[in-house]
Amino acid sequence: MNLLLEPLYQTAPFLRRHLISLVLAGSHGYGMATETSDIDLRGIAYPPPEAVFGLQTYEQTTLAEPDTVIYSLPKFVRLAMKGNPTLLEMLFAETEHWLICTEEGERLRAHRHLFLSKRVFYSFGGYAYKHLQKLSAQADNPSASYHGKDASHLIRLLQCGIELLQEGALRVKRENAAELLSIRQGQWKLTDLLAYAQSLYDQLQAAHANTRLPDQPDSATIERLLMQMQMRFYLERGDEPTAT
């Protein structure tokens, strides 16, 4: 763990105290990792005090190796409210994939359903629709191939979108990982893949029409949660601004 985190702390030292949660994402999180799969880390952190009380701004910290993105808590909340797939996956990740989860991280996770709304149809389905159109165009060419990683991503997002709209839950670690891997490895015929994707998109539309999810997230409750978390951290445990 220390070997994974040390490059991050060297890049942004304040994160030693400000990390709220850190999850193993990407192929490992989906249960689709192979021997050659990269490590993907995604996390949430309180911004440095200079960005809260001073003139600085802070939205995220990124690293190339290992592939890491740490979102500021306010940015995370804004994107999660929009139904961003990557951000929702962080909230619904399997417990085994939570590398760091503070008390406030647990609190955020306990309120994850506040972020769900009909917006997930557009966030999950929007990406899928674009790639479905690309596959449809390729199907006119019998010799055409498809990009395996994009295709498996398409199918996974459609399946996850259906689950969210029907059940109000997201299973990040996929039970059909073997199926998704076979798609990523290009083992499907393009015509079969296209028919499968179209069937899933039709199911997504039907799920959207019948979902019990609200039109919009509960923004008032989410805002109170955000304010409570930040006020508690900076008033009780926050760092002093960095001396210059």
Coordinates of N, CA and C in Angstrom, one line a residue:
M1 N 0.8 -1.2 0.0 CA 0.0 0.0 0.0 C 0.9 1.3 0.0
N2 N 1.9 1.3 0.9 CA 2.7 2.5 0.9 C 3.4 2.7 -0.4
L3 N 3.8 1.7 -1.1 CA 4.5 1.9 -2.4 C 3.5 2.5 -3.4
L4 N 2.2 2.2 -3.3 CA 1.3 2.7 -4.2 C 1.0 4.2 -3.9
L5 N 1.0 4.5 -2.6 CA 0.6 5.9 -2.2 C 1.7 6.9 -2.1
E6 N 3.0 6.4 -2.0 CA 4.1 7.4 -1.8 C 4.2 8.3 -3.0
P7 N 4.1 7.9 -4.3 CA 4.1 8.9 -5.4 C 3.0 9.9 -5.3
L8 N 1.9 9.5 -4.8 CA 0.8 10.4 -4.6 C 1.1 11.5 -3.6
Y9 N 1.6 11.0 -2.4 CA 1.9 11.9 -1.4 C 3.1 12.9 -1.7
Q10 N 4.0 12.4 -2.5 CA 5.1 13.3 -3.0 C 4.5 14.4 -3.9
T11 N 3.5 14.0 -4.7 CA 2.9 15.0 -5.6 C 2.1 16.0 -4.8
A12 N 1.3 15.5 -3.9 CA 0.4 16.4 -3.1 C 0.5 16.0 -1.6
P13 N 1.4 16.5 -0.9 CA 1.7 16.1 0.5 C 0.4 16.3 1.4
F14 N -0.4 17.2 1.1 CA -1.6 17.4 2.0 C -2.5 16.2 2.0
L15 N -2.4 15.4 1.0 CA -3.3 14.2 0.9 C -3.1 13.2 2.0
R16 N -1.9 13.3 2.6 CA -1.6 12.3 3.7 C -2.7 12.4 4.8
R17 N -3.2 13.6 5.0 CA -4.3 13.8 6.0 C -5.7 14.0 5.4
H18 N -5.7 14.3 4.1 CA -7.0 14.8 3.6 C -7.7 13.7 2.8
L19 N -7.1 12.5 2.6 CA -7.8 11.5 1.8 C -9.0 11.0 2.6
I20 N -10.1 10.9 1.9 CA -11.4 10.4 2.5 C -11.5 8.9 2.1
S21 N -11.3 8.6 0.9 CA -11.4 7.2 0.4 C -10.5 7.0 -0.8
L22 N -10.2 5.7 -1.0 CA -9.4 5.3 -2.2 C -9.8 3.9 -2.6
V23 N -10.2 3.8 -3.8 CA -10.7 2.5 -4.3 C -9.9 2.0 -5.5
L24 N -9.8 0.6 -5.6 CA -9.2 0.0 -6.7 C -10.2 -0.1 -7.8
A25 N -10.0 0.6 -9.0 CA -11.0 0.8 -10.0 C -10.5 0.0 -11.3
G26 N -11.2 0.3 -12.4 CA -10.8 -0.2 -13.7 C -11.1 -1.7 -13.7
S27 N -10.2 -2.4 -14.5 CA -10.4 -3.9 -14.7 C -10.4 -4.7 -13.4
H28 N -9.6 -4.2 -12.4 CA -9.6 -4.9 -11.1 C -10.9 -4.8 -10.4
G29 N -11.5 -3.6 -10.4 CA -12.7 -3.3 -9.8 C -13.9 -4.1 -10.5
Y30 N -13.8 -4.3 -11.8 CA -14.8 -5.0 -12.5 C -14.7 -6.5 -12.4
G31 N -13.6 -7.0 -11.9 CA -13.4 -8.4 -11.8 C -12.9 -8.9 -13.2
M32 N -12.3 -8.1 -14.0 CA -11.9 -8.4 -15.3 C -10.4 -8.3 -15.5
A33 N -9.6 -8.2 -14.5 CA -8.2 -8.0 -14.6 C -7.5 -9.3 -15.1
T34 N -6.5 -9.0 -15.9 CA -5.6 -10.1 -16.4 C -4.2 -9.8 -15.9
E35 N -3.2 -10.7 -16.2 CA -1.9 -10.5 -15.8 C -1.3 -9.2 -16.2
T36 N -1.8 -8.6 -17.3 CA -1.2 -7.4 -17.9 C -2.0 -6.2 -17.6
S37 N -3.0 -6.3 -16.8 CA -3.9 -5.2 -16.4 C -3.2 -4.2 -15.6
D38 N -3.3 -2.9 -15.9 CA -2.8 -1.8 -15.1 C -3.5 -1.6 -13.8
I39 N -2.9 -1.0 -12.8 CA -3.5 -0.6 -11.6 C -4.2 0.8 -11.8
D40 N -5.5 0.9 -11.4 CA -6.2 2.1 -11.5 C -6.7 2.5 -10.1
L41 N -6.4 3.7 -9.6 CA -6.8 4.1 -8.3 C -7.7 5.4 -8.5
R42 N -8.8 5.4 -7.7 CA -9.7 6.6 -7.7 C -10.0 6.9 -6.3
G43 N -9.9 8.2 -6.0 CA -10.2 8.6 -4.6 C -10.8 9.9 -4.4
I44 N -11.2 10.2 -3.2 CA -11.8 11.5 -2.8 C -11.0 12.1 -1.7
A45 N -10.9 13.4 -1.7 CA -10.1 14.1 -0.7 C -10.7 15.5 -0.4
Y46 N -10.5 15.9 0.9 CA -10.8 17.3 1.2 C -9.8 18.2 0.5
P47 N -10.3 19.3 0.0 CA -9.3 20.3 -0.6 C -8.3 20.8 0.4
P48 N -7.2 21.3 0.0 CA -6.3 21.9 1.0 C -6.9 23.2 1.5
P49 N -6.6 23.6 2.7 CA -7.3 24.8 3.3 C -7.2 26.1 2.5
E50 N -6.1 26.2 1.7 CA -5.9 27.4 0.9 C -7.0 27.5 -0.2
A51 N -7.5 26.3 -0.6 CA -8.6 26.3 -1.6 C -9.9 26.5 -1.0
V52 N -10.0 26.4 0.3 CA -11.3 26.6 0.9 C -11.5 28.0 1.5
F53 N -10.4 28.4 2.2 CA -10.4 29.7 2.9 C -9.6 30.8 2.2
G54 N -8.8 30.4 1.2 CA -7.9 31.3 0.6 C -8.3 31.5 -0.9
L55 N -7.3 31.9 -1.7 CA -7.6 32.3 -3.1 C -7.3 31.1 -4.1
Q56 N -6.7 30.0 -3.6 CA -6.4 28.9 -4.5 C -7.6 28.1 -4.9
T57 N -7.5 27.3 -5.9 CA -8.5 26.4 -6.3 C -7.9 25.0 -6.3
Y58 N -8.8 24.0 -6.1 CA -8.3 22.6 -6.2 C -9.5 21.7 -6.6
E59 N -9.3 21.0 -7.7 CA -10.3 20.1 -8.2 C -9.9 18.6 -8.1
Q60 N -8.6 18.3 -8.5 CA -8.2 17.0 -8.4 C -6.6 16.9 -8.5
T61 N -6.1 15.7 -8.2 CA -4.7 15.4 -8.3 C -4.7 14.1 -9.2
T62 N -3.8 14.1 -10.2 CA -3.7 13.0 -11.1 C -2.2 12.5 -11.2
L63 N -2.1 11.2 -11.3 CA -0.8 10.6 -11.5 C -0.9 9.6 -12.7
A64 N 0.2 9.5 -13.5 CA 0.2 8.5 -14.6 C 0.5 7.1 -14.1
E65 N 1.4 7.0 -13.1 CA 1.8 5.7 -12.7 C 1.9 5.6 -11.2
P66 N 1.1 4.8 -10.5 CA -0.1 4.1 -11.1 C -1.2 5.1 -11.5
D67 N -2.0 4.7 -12.5 CA -3.1 5.6 -13.0 C -4.0 6.0 -11.8
T68 N -3.9 7.2 -11.4 CA -4.5 7.7 -10.2 C -5.2 9.0 -10.4
V69 N -6.5 9.1 -9.9 CA -7.2 10.4 -9.9 C -7.8 10.5 -8.5
I70 N -7.5 11.6 -7.8 CA -8.1 12.0 -6.6 C -8.9 13.2 -6.8
Y71 N -10.2 13.1 -6.6 CA -11.1 14.2 -6.8 C -11.3 15.0 -5.4
S72 N -11.4 16.3 -5.5 CA -11.8 17.0 -4.4 C -13.2 16.6 -4.0
L73 N -13.6 16.7 -2.8 CA -14.9 16.3 -2.3 C -16.0 17.1 -3.1
P74 N -15.9 18.4 -3.2 CA -16.9 19.2 -3.9 C -17.1 18.8 -5.4
K75 N -15.9 18.5 -6.1 CA -16.0 18.1 -7.5 C -16.6 16.7 -7.6
F76 N -16.3 15.9 -6.7 CA -16.8 14.5 -6.7 C -18.4 14.6 -6.5
V77 N -18.8 15.4 -5.6 CA -20.3 15.5 -5.3 C -21.0 16.0 -6.6
R78 N -20.4 17.1 -7.2 CA -21.0 17.6 -8.4 C -21.2 16.6 -9.5
L79 N -20.1 15.9 -9.8 CA -20.1 14.9 -10.9 C -21.0 13.7 -10.5
A80 N -21.0 13.3 -9.3 CA -21.8 12.1 -8.9 C -23.3 12.5 -9.0
M81 N -23.6 13.7 -8.7 CA -25.0 14.1 -8.9 C -25.5 14.1 -10.3
K82 N -24.5 14.3 -11.2 CA -24.9 14.2 -12.7 C -25.0 12.8 -13.2
G83 N -24.7 11.8 -12.3 CA -24.7 10.4 -12.7 C -23.5 9.9 -13.4
N84 N -22.4 10.6 -13.2 CA -21.1 10.2 -13.9 C -20.8 8.7 -13.5
P85 N -20.6 7.9 -14.5 CA -20.4 6.4 -14.2 C -19.2 6.2 -13.3
T86 N -18.1 6.8 -13.6 CA -16.8 6.6 -12.9 C -17.0 7.0 -11.4
L87 N -17.7 8.1 -11.1 CA -17.9 8.5 -9.8 C -18.9 7.6 -9.0
L88 N -19.9 7.2 -9.7 CA -20.9 6.3 -9.0 C -20.2 4.9 -8.7
E89 N -19.4 4.5 -9.6 CA -18.7 3.2 -9.4 C -17.8 3.3 -8.1
M90 N -17.3 4.5 -7.8 CA -16.5 4.6 -6.6 C -17.4 4.4 -5.4
L91 N -18.6 4.9 -5.4 CA -19.5 4.8 -4.2 C -20.0 3.4 -4.1
F92 N -20.1 2.6 -5.2 CA -20.7 1.3 -5.1 C -19.6 0.2 -5.2
A93 N -18.4 0.5 -5.2 CA -17.3 -0.5 -5.3 C -17.4 -1.5 -4.2
E94 N -17.0 -2.7 -4.5 CA -17.0 -3.8 -3.5 C -16.1 -3.4 -2.4
T95 N -16.5 -3.9 -1.2 CA -15.7 -3.6 0.0 C -14.2 -4.1 -0.1
E96 N -14.0 -5.2 -0.8 CA -12.7 -5.7 -1.0 C -11.8 -4.8 -1.8
H97 N -12.4 -3.8 -2.5 CA -11.6 -2.9 -3.4 C -11.5 -1.5 -2.7
W98 N -11.9 -1.4 -1.5 CA -11.7 -0.1 -0.8 C -10.3 -0.2 -0.1
L99 N -9.4 0.5 -0.6 CA -8.0 0.5 0.0 C -7.9 1.4 1.2
I100 N -8.6 2.5 1.1 CA -8.7 3.5 2.2 C -10.2 3.9 2.4
C101 N -10.7 3.9 3.6 CA -12.1 4.4 3.8 C -12.2 4.9 5.2
T102 N -12.1 6.2 5.3 CA -12.2 6.8 6.7 C -13.7 6.8 7.2
E103 N -13.9 7.3 8.4 CA -15.2 7.4 8.9 C -16.1 8.2 8.0
E104 N -15.6 9.3 7.5 CA -16.4 10.1 6.6 C -16.6 9.5 5.2
G105 N -15.6 8.7 4.8 CA -15.8 7.9 3.6 C -16.9 6.9 3.7
E106 N -17.0 6.3 4.9 CA -18.2 5.4 5.2 C -19.5 6.1 5.2
R107 N -19.4 7.3 5.7 CA -20.6 8.1 5.8 C -21.1 8.5 4.4
L108 N -20.2 8.9 3.5 CA -20.5 9.2 2.1 C -21.1 8.0 1.4
R109 N -20.5 6.8 1.6 CA -20.9 5.6 1.0 C -22.3 5.2 1.5
A110 N -22.6 5.5 2.8 CA -23.9 5.1 3.3 C -25.0 6.0 2.7
H111 N -24.6 7.1 2.2 CA -25.6 8.0 1.5 C -25.6 8.0 0.0
R112 N -25.0 6.9 -0.5 CA -24.8 6.9 -2.0 C -26.0 6.9 -2.8
H113 N -27.1 6.4 -2.2 CA -28.4 6.3 -3.0 C -29.0 7.7 -3.2
L114 N -28.5 8.7 -2.4 CA -29.0 10.1 -2.6 C -28.6 10.6 -4.0
F115 N -27.5 10.0 -4.6 CA -27.0 10.5 -5.8 C -27.7 9.9 -7.1
L116 N -28.5 8.9 -6.8 CA -29.1 8.3 -8.0 C -30.4 9.0 -8.4
S117 N -30.5 9.1 -9.7 CA -31.7 9.7 -10.3 C -31.8 9.2 -11.8
K118 N -32.8 9.7 -12.4 CA -33.0 9.4 -13.9 C -31.9 9.9 -14.7
R119 N -31.0 10.7 -14.2 CA -29.9 11.2 -14.9 C -29.0 10.0 -15.4
V120 N -29.0 8.9 -14.7 CA -28.1 7.8 -15.0 C -28.5 7.3 -16.4
F121 N -29.7 7.5 -16.8 CA -30.1 7.0 -18.2 C -29.2 7.8 -19.2
Y122 N -29.1 9.1 -19.0 CA -28.3 9.9 -20.0 C -26.8 9.7 -19.8
S123 N -26.3 9.5 -18.6 CA -24.9 9.4 -18.4 C -24.4 8.0 -18.8
F124 N -25.1 7.0 -18.5 CA -24.7 5.7 -18.9 C -25.1 5.4 -20.4
G125 N -26.3 5.8 -20.7 CA -26.9 5.5 -22.0 C -26.3 6.4 -23.1
G126 N -25.8 7.6 -22.7 CA -25.3 8.6 -23.7 C -24.0 8.0 -24.4
Y127 N -23.1 7.6 -23.5 CA -21.9 7.0 -24.1 C -22.2 5.8 -24.9
A128 N -23.1 4.9 -24.3 CA -23.4 3.7 -25.0 C -24.1 3.9 -26.4
Y129 N -24.9 4.9 -26.5 CA -25.6 5.2 -27.7 C -24.6 5.6 -28.8
K130 N -23.6 6.4 -28.5 CA -22.6 6.9 -29.4 C -21.9 5.7 -30.0
H131 N -21.5 4.8 -29.1 CA -20.7 3.6 -29.6 C -21.6 2.6 -30.3
L132 N -22.8 2.6 -29.9 CA -23.8 1.7 -30.6 C -23.9 2.2 -32.1
Q133 N -24.0 3.5 -32.3 CA -24.0 4.1 -33.6 C -22.8 3.7 -34.4
K134 N -21.6 3.7 -33.8 CA -20.4 3.4 -34.5 C -20.4 1.9 -34.9
L135 N -20.9 1.0 -34.0 CA -21.0 -0.4 -34.4 C -22.0 -0.6 -35.5
S136 N -23.1 0.1 -35.5 CA -24.1 0.0 -36.6 C -23.5 0.4 -37.9
A137 N -22.7 1.4 -37.9 CA -22.0 1.9 -39.2 C -21.0 0.8 -39.7
Q138 N -20.3 0.2 -38.7 CA -19.3 -0.8 -39.1 C -20.0 -2.1 -39.6
A139 N -21.2 -2.4 -39.2 CA -21.9 -3.6 -39.6 C -22.1 -3.7 -41.1
D140 N -22.1 -2.6 -41.8 CA -22.3 -2.6 -43.2 C -21.2 -3.2 -44.0
N141 N -20.0 -3.3 -43.3 CA -18.8 -3.8 -43.9 C -18.6 -5.2 -43.3
P142 N -18.8 -6.3 -44.0 CA -18.7 -7.7 -43.5 C -17.3 -8.0 -42.9
S143 N -16.3 -7.3 -43.4 CA -14.9 -7.6 -42.9 C -14.5 -6.6 -41.8
A144 N -15.4 -5.8 -41.3 CA -15.0 -4.8 -40.3 C -14.8 -5.5 -38.9
S145 N -13.9 -5.0 -38.2 CA -13.7 -5.4 -36.8 C -14.1 -4.4 -35.8
Y146 N -14.0 -4.7 -34.6 CA -14.4 -3.7 -33.6 C -13.3 -3.6 -32.5
H147 N -13.3 -2.4 -31.8 CA -12.4 -2.2 -30.7 C -12.9 -2.9 -29.5
G148 N -12.2 -4.0 -29.1 CA -12.6 -4.9 -28.0 C -12.9 -4.2 -26.7
K149 N -11.9 -3.3 -26.3 CA -12.1 -2.6 -25.0 C -13.3 -1.7 -25.0
D150 N -13.5 -0.9 -26.1 CA -14.6 0.0 -26.2 C -15.9 -0.8 -26.2
A151 N -15.9 -2.0 -26.9 CA -17.1 -2.8 -27.0 C -17.5 -3.4 -25.6
S152 N -16.6 -3.9 -24.9 CA -16.9 -4.4 -23.6 C -17.3 -3.3 -22.6
H153 N -16.8 -2.1 -22.8 CA -17.2 -1.0 -22.0 C -18.6 -0.6 -22.3
L154 N -19.0 -0.7 -23.6 CA -20.3 -0.4 -24.0 C -21.3 -1.3 -23.4
I155 N -21.0 -2.6 -23.4 CA -22.0 -3.6 -22.9 C -22.1 -3.5 -21.4
R156 N -20.9 -3.3 -20.7 CA -21.0 -3.1 -19.3 C -21.8 -1.9 -18.8
L157 N -21.6 -0.8 -19.5 CA -22.3 0.4 -19.1 C -23.8 0.2 -19.3
L158 N -24.2 -0.4 -20.4 CA -25.6 -0.7 -20.7 C -26.2 -1.6 -19.6
Q159 N -25.5 -2.6 -19.2 CA -26.0 -3.5 -18.1 C -26.1 -2.8 -16.8
C160 N -25.1 -2.0 -16.5 CA -25.1 -1.2 -15.2 C -26.2 -0.2 -15.2
G161 N -26.4 0.5 -16.3 CA -27.5 1.4 -16.4 C -28.9 0.8 -16.2
I162 N -29.1 -0.4 -16.7 CA -30.3 -1.1 -16.5 C -30.5 -1.4 -15.1
E163 N -29.4 -1.9 -14.4 CA -29.5 -2.3 -13.0 C -29.8 -1.1 -12.1
L164 N -29.2 0.0 -12.4 CA -29.5 1.2 -11.6 C -30.9 1.7 -11.8
L165 N -31.4 1.7 -13.0 CA -32.8 2.2 -13.2 C -33.8 1.2 -12.6
Q166 N -33.5 -0.1 -12.7 CA -34.5 -1.1 -12.2 C -34.4 -1.4 -10.7
E167 N -33.2 -1.4 -10.2 CA -32.9 -1.8 -8.8 C -32.4 -0.7 -7.9
G168 N -32.0 0.4 -8.5 CA -31.4 1.5 -7.6 C -30.1 1.0 -7.0
A169 N -29.4 0.2 -7.7 CA -28.1 -0.3 -7.2 C -27.1 -0.6 -8.3
L170 N -25.9 -0.6 -8.0 CA -24.8 -0.7 -9.1 C -23.8 -1.8 -8.6
R171 N -23.7 -2.9 -9.4 CA -22.8 -4.0 -9.0 C -21.5 -3.7 -9.9
V172 N -20.5 -3.1 -9.3 CA -19.3 -2.8 -10.0 C -18.6 -4.0 -10.4
K173 N -18.4 -5.0 -9.5 CA -17.7 -6.2 -9.9 C -18.7 -7.1 -10.6
R174 N -18.4 -7.3 -11.9 CA -19.4 -8.0 -12.7 C -19.5 -9.5 -12.6
E175 N -20.7 -10.0 -12.5 CA -20.9 -11.5 -12.4 C -20.6 -12.1 -13.8
N176 N -20.8 -11.3 -14.9 CA -20.5 -11.8 -16.2 C -19.2 -11.3 -16.7
A177 N -18.2 -11.3 -15.9 CA -16.9 -10.8 -16.3 C -16.3 -11.7 -17.4
A178 N -16.5 -13.0 -17.4 CA -16.0 -13.8 -18.5 C -16.6 -13.4 -19.8
E179 N -17.9 -13.1 -19.8 CA -18.5 -12.7 -21.1 C -17.9 -11.4 -21.6
L180 N -17.7 -10.4 -20.6 CA -17.1 -9.1 -21.0 C -15.7 -9.3 -21.5
L181 N -15.0 -10.2 -20.9 CA -13.6 -10.4 -21.3 C -13.6 -11.0 -22.7
S182 N -14.5 -11.9 -23.0 CA -14.6 -12.5 -24.4 C -14.9 -11.4 -25.4
I183 N -15.7 -10.4 -25.1 CA -15.9 -9.3 -26.0 C -14.7 -8.4 -26.1
R184 N -14.0 -8.2 -25.0 CA -12.8 -7.3 -25.0 C -11.7 -8.0 -25.9
Q185 N -11.7 -9.3 -25.9 CA -10.7 -10.1 -26.6 C -11.1 -10.3 -28.1
G186 N -12.2 -9.7 -28.5 CA -12.6 -9.8 -29.9 C -13.2 -11.1 -30.3
Q187 N -13.7 -11.9 -29.4 CA -14.2 -13.2 -29.7 C -15.6 -13.3 -30.3
W188 N -16.3 -12.2 -30.3 CA -17.7 -12.1 -30.8 C -17.7 -11.6 -32.2
K189 N -18.6 -12.2 -33.0 CA -18.9 -11.6 -34.3 C -19.5 -10.2 -34.2
L190 N -19.2 -9.3 -35.1 CA -19.7 -8.0 -35.0 C -21.2 -8.0 -35.0
T191 N -21.8 -8.8 -35.9 CA -23.3 -8.8 -36.0 C -23.9 -9.3 -34.7
D192 N -23.3 -10.3 -34.0 CA -23.9 -10.8 -32.8 C -23.7 -9.7 -31.7
L193 N -22.6 -9.0 -31.7 CA -22.3 -8.0 -30.7 C -23.3 -6.9 -30.8
L194 N -23.5 -6.5 -32.1 CA -24.5 -5.4 -32.4 C -25.9 -5.7 -31.9
A195 N -26.3 -6.9 -32.2 CA -27.7 -7.3 -31.8 C -27.8 -7.4 -30.3
Y196 N -26.8 -7.8 -29.6 CA -26.8 -7.9 -28.1 C -26.8 -6.5 -27.6
A197 N -26.0 -5.6 -28.1 CA -26.0 -4.2 -27.6 C -27.3 -3.5 -27.9
Q198 N -27.9 -3.7 -29.0 CA -29.2 -3.1 -29.3 C -30.3 -3.6 -28.4
S199 N -30.2 -4.9 -28.1 CA -31.2 -5.4 -27.2 C -31.1 -4.8 -25.8
L200 N -29.8 -4.6 -25.3 CA -29.6 -4.0 -24.0 C -30.0 -2.6 -24.0
Y201 N -29.8 -1.9 -25.1 CA -30.2 -0.4 -25.2 C -31.7 -0.3 -25.1
D202 N -32.4 -1.2 -25.8 CA -33.9 -1.3 -25.7 C -34.3 -1.5 -24.3
Q203 N -33.7 -2.4 -23.6 CA -34.0 -2.6 -22.2 C -33.7 -1.4 -21.3
L204 N -32.6 -0.7 -21.6 CA -32.3 0.5 -20.9 C -33.4 1.6 -21.0
Q205 N -33.9 1.7 -22.3 CA -35.0 2.7 -22.5 C -36.2 2.3 -21.7
A206 N -36.6 1.0 -21.7 CA -37.7 0.5 -21.0 C -37.6 0.7 -19.5
A207 N -36.4 0.5 -19.0 CA -36.1 0.7 -17.6 C -36.2 2.1 -17.2
H208 N -35.8 3.0 -18.1 CA -35.9 4.5 -17.9 C -37.4 4.9 -17.8
A209 N -38.2 4.3 -18.6 CA -39.6 4.7 -18.7 C -40.3 4.2 -17.4
N210 N -39.8 3.1 -16.8 CA -40.5 2.5 -15.6 C -39.8 2.7 -14.3
T211 N -38.7 3.4 -14.3 CA -37.9 3.5 -13.1 C -38.6 4.2 -11.9
R212 N -38.3 3.9 -10.7 CA -38.8 4.6 -9.6 C -37.8 5.6 -9.1
L213 N -36.7 5.8 -9.7 CA -35.7 6.8 -9.3 C -36.3 8.2 -9.6
P214 N -35.9 9.2 -8.7 CA -36.4 10.5 -8.9 C -35.8 11.2 -10.2
D215 N -36.5 12.2 -10.6 CA -36.0 12.9 -11.8 C -34.6 13.5 -11.5
Q216 N -34.4 14.1 -10.3 CA -33.2 14.7 -10.0 C -32.7 14.2 -8.6
P217 N -31.4 14.2 -8.3 CA -30.9 13.8 -7.0 C -31.5 14.8 -5.9
D218 N -31.4 14.4 -4.7 CA -31.8 15.2 -3.6 C -30.7 16.2 -3.3
S219 N -30.7 17.3 -4.0 CA -29.6 18.2 -3.9 C -29.5 18.9 -2.6
A220 N -30.6 19.2 -1.9 CA -30.6 19.9 -0.6 C -30.0 19.0 0.4
T221 N -30.3 17.7 0.5 CA -29.7 16.8 1.4 C -28.3 16.6 1.1
I222 N -27.9 16.5 -0.1 CA -26.5 16.3 -0.5 C -25.7 17.5 -0.1
E223 N -26.2 18.7 -0.3 CA -25.5 19.9 0.0 C -25.3 19.9 1.5
R224 N -26.3 19.6 2.3 CA -26.1 19.6 3.8 C -25.0 18.6 4.2
L225 N -25.0 17.4 3.5 CA -24.0 16.4 3.8 C -22.6 16.9 3.5
L226 N -22.5 17.6 2.4 CA -21.2 18.1 1.9 C -20.7 19.2 2.9
M227 N -21.6 20.1 3.3 CA -21.2 21.1 4.3 C -20.8 20.6 5.6
Q228 N -21.6 19.6 6.1 CA -21.3 19.0 7.4 C -19.9 18.3 7.4
M229 N -19.7 17.6 6.3 CA -18.4 16.9 6.2 C -17.2 17.9 6.2
Q230 N -17.3 18.9 5.4 CA -16.2 19.9 5.3 C -16.1 20.7 6.6
M231 N -17.2 21.1 7.2 CA -17.1 21.9 8.4 C -16.5 21.1 9.5
R232 N -16.9 19.9 9.6 CA -16.3 19.0 10.7 C -14.8 18.8 10.5
F233 N -14.4 18.6 9.3 CA -13.0 18.3 9.0 C -12.1 19.5 9.3
Y234 N -12.5 20.7 8.7 CA -11.7 21.9 8.9 C -11.7 22.5 10.3
L235 N -12.8 22.3 11.0 CA -12.9 22.9 12.3 C -12.3 22.0 13.4
E236 N -12.4 20.7 13.1 CA -11.9 19.7 14.2 C -10.6 19.1 13.9
R237 N -10.3 18.8 12.6 CA -9.1 18.0 12.3 C -8.3 18.6 11.1
G238 N -8.7 19.7 10.6 CA -8.0 20.2 9.4 C -6.6 20.7 9.7
D239 N -5.8 20.8 8.6 CA -4.4 21.3 8.7 C -4.4 22.9 8.7
E240 N -3.4 23.4 9.2 CA -3.1 24.8 9.0 C -2.7 25.1 7.6
P241 N -2.9 26.3 7.0 CA -2.4 26.6 5.7 C -0.9 26.5 5.6
T242 N -0.4 26.1 4.5 CA 1.0 25.9 4.3 C 1.7 27.2 4.3
A243 N 2.7 27.3 5.1 CA 3.5 28.6 5.3 C 4.2 28.9 4.0
T244 N 4.3 30.2 3.6 CA 5.1 30.6 2.4 C 6.2 31.5 2.8

